[in-house]
PDB file of C-alpha atoms in Angstrom:
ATOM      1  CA  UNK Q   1     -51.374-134.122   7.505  1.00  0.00           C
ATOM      2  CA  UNK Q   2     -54.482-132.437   6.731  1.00  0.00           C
ATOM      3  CA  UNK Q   3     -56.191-131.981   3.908  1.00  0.00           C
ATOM      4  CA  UNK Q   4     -55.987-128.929   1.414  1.00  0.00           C
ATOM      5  CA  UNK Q   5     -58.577-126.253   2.304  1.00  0.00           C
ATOM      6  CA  UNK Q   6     -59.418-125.149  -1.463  1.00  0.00           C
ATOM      7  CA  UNK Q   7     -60.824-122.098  -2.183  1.00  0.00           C
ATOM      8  CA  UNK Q   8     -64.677-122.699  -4.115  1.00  0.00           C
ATOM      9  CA  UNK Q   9     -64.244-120.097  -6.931  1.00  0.00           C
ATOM     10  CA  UNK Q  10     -61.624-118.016  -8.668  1.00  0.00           C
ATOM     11  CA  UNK Q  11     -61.936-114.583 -10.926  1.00  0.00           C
ATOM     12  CA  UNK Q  12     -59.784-115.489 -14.203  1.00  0.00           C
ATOM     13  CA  UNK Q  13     -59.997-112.407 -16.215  1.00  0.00           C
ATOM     14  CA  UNK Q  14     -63.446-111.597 -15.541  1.00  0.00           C
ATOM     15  CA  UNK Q  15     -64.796-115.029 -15.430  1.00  0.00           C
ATOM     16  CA  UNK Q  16     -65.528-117.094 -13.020  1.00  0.00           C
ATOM     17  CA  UNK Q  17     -64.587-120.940 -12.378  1.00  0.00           C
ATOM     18  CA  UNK Q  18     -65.701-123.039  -9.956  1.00  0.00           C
ATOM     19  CA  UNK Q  19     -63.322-125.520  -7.970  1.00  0.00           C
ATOM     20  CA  UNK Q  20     -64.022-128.192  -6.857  1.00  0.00           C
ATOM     21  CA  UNK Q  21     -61.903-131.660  -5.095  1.00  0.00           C
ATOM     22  CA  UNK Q  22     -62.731-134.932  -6.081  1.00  0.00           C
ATOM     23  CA  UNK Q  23     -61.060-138.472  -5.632  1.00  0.00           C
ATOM     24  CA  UNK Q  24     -59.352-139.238  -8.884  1.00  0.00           C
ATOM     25  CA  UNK Q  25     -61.931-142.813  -8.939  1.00  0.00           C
ATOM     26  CA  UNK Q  26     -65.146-140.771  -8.505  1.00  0.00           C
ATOM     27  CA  UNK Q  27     -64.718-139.298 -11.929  1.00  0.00           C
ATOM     28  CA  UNK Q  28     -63.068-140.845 -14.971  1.00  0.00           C
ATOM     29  CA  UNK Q  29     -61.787-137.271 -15.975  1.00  0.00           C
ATOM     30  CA  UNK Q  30     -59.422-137.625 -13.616  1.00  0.00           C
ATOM     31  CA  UNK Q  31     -58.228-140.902 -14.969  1.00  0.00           C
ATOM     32  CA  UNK Q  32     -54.827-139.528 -16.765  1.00  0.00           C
ATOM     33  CA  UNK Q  33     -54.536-136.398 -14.499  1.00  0.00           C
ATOM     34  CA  UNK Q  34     -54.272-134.690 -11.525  1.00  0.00           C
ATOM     35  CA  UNK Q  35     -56.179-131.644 -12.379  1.00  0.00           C
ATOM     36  CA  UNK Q  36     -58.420-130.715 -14.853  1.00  0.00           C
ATOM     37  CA  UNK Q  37     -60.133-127.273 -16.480  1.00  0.00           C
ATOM     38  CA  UNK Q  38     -63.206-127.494 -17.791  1.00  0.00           C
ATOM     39  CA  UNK Q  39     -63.496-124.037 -20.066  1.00  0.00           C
ATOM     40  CA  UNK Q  40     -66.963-124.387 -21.177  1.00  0.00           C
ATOM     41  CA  UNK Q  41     -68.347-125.041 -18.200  1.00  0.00           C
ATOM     42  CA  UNK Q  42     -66.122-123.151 -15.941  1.00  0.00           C
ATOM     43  CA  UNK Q  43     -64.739-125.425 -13.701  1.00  0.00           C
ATOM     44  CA  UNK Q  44     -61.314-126.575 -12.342  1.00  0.00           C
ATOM     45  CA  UNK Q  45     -60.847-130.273 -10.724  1.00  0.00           C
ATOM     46  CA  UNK Q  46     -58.456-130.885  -8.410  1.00  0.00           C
ATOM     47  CA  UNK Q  47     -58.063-135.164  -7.281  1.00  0.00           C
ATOM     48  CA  UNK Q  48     -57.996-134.591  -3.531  1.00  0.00           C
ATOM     49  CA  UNK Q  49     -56.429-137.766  -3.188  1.00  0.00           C
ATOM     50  CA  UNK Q  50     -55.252-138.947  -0.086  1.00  0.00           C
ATOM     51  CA  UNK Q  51     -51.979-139.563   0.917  1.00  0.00           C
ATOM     52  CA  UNK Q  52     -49.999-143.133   0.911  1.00  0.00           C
ATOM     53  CA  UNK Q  53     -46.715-144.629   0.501  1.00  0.00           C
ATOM     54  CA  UNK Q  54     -47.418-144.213  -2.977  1.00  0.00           C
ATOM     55  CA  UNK Q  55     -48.523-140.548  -3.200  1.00  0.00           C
ATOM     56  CA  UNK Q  56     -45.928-137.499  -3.023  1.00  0.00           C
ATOM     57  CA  UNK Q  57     -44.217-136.778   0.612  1.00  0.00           C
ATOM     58  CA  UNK Q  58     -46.192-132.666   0.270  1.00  0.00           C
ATOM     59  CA  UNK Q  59     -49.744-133.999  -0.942  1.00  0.00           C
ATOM     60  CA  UNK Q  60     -51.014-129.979   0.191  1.00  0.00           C
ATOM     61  CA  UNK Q  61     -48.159-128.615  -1.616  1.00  0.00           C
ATOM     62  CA  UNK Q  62     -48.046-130.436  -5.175  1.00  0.00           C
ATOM     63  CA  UNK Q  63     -52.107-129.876  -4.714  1.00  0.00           C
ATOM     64  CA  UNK Q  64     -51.355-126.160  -5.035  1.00  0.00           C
ATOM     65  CA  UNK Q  65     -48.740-126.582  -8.067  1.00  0.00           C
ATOM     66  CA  UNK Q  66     -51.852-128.653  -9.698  1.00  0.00           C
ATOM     67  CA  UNK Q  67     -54.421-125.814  -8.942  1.00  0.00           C
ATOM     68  CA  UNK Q  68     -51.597-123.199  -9.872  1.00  0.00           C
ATOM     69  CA  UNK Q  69     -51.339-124.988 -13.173  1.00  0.00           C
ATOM     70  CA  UNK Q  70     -55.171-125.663 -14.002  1.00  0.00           C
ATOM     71  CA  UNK Q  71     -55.492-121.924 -13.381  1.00  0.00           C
ATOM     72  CA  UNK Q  72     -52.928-120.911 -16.042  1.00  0.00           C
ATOM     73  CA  UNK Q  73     -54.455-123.057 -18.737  1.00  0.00           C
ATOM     74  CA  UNK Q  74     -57.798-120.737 -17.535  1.00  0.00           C
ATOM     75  CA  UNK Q  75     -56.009-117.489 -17.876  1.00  0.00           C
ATOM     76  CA  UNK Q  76     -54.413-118.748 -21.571  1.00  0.00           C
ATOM     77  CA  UNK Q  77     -58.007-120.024 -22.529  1.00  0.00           C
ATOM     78  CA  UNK Q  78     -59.758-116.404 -21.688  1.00  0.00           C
ATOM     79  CA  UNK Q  79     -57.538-114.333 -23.105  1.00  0.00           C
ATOM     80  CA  UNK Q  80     -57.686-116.458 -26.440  1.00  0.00           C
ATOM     81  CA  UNK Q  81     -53.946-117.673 -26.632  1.00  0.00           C
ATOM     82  CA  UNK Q  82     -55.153-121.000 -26.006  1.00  0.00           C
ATOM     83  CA  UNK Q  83     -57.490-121.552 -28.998  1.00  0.00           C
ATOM     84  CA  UNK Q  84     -54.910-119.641 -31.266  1.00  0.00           C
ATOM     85  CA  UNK Q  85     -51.314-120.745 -30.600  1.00  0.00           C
ATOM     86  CA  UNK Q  86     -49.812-123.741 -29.754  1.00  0.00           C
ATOM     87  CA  UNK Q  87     -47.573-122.613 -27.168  1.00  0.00           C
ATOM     88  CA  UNK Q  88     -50.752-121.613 -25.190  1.00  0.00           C
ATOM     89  CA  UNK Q  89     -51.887-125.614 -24.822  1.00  0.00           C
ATOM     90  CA  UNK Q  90     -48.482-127.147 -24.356  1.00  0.00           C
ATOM     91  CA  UNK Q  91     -48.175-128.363 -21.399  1.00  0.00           C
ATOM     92  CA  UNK Q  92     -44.224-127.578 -20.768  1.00  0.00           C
ATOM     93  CA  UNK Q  93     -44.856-123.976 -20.580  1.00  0.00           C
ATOM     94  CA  UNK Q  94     -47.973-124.250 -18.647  1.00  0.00           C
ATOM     95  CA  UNK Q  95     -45.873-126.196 -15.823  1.00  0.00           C
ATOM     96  CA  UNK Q  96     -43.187-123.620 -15.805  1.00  0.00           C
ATOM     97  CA  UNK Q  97     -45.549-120.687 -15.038  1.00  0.00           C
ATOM     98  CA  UNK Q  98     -47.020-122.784 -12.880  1.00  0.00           C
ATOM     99  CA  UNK Q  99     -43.992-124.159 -10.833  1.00  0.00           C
ATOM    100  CA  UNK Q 100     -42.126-120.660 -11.094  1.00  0.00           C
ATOM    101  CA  UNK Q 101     -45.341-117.956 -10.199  1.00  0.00           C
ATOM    102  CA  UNK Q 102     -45.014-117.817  -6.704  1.00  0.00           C
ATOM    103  CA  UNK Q 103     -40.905-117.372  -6.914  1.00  0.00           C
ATOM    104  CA  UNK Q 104     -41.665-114.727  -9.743  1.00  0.00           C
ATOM    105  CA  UNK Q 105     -44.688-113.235  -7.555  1.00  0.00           C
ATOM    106  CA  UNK Q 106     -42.115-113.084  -4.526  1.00  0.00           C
ATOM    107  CA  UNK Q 107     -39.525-111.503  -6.960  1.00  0.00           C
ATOM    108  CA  UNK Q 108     -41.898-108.684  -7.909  1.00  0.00           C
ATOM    109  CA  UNK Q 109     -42.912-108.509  -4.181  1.00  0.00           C
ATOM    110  CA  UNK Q 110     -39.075-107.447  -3.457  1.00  0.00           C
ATOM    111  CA  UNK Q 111     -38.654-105.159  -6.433  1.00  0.00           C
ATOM    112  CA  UNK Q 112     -41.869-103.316  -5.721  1.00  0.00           C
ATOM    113  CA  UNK Q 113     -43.205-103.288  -8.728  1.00  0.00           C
ATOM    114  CA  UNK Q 114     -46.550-105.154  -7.953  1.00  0.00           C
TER     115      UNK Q 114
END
């Protein structure tokens, strides 16, 4: 399988992050996670890991549900809800927008109201 082309930035509100794919060992971020954002320096990690018995069966595809998810904690960080609810930061809700944007995106896409 090959490996996940990522893109190298992305506009969040106005501001924009870096990101970047690194093997979970070559920084001890990564350590407890598969994904990081950094909000003060702008910057989103992905672990590009590689895949083994031990890894998922989609590697590319629960890659972009990691990058999906980084990204929403980026979008709740710039427009403030992150610093000033708790909601914003826990990490429930963060998956679910995560797991369910691109059904809701393909919803929209039907309704025509995009």
């Amino acid at each position: 399988m090959e490996s996940l082309e990522l893109k190298d930035k992305v506009n969040i509100l106005g501001t924009e992050y870096s990101i970047k794919g690194q093997k979970g060992k070559e920084t001890s971020k990564l350590e407890h996670a598969d994904g990081i954002c950094e909000f003060y320096s702008k910057e989103i990690v992905i672990d590009d890991f590689e895949p083994t018995s031990e890894t998922v069966a989609n590697p590319n595809l629960y890659k972009k549900k990691v990058l999906r998810h980084e990204i929403v904690h980026a979008f709740l960080y710039e427009s403030g809800l992150d610093v000033n609810s708790e909601w914003a930061r826990n990490e429930e809700i963060v998956d679910w927008i995560a797991l369910q944007a691109p059904k809701l995106q393909k919803a929209f896409e039907e309704a025509g109201c995009l």
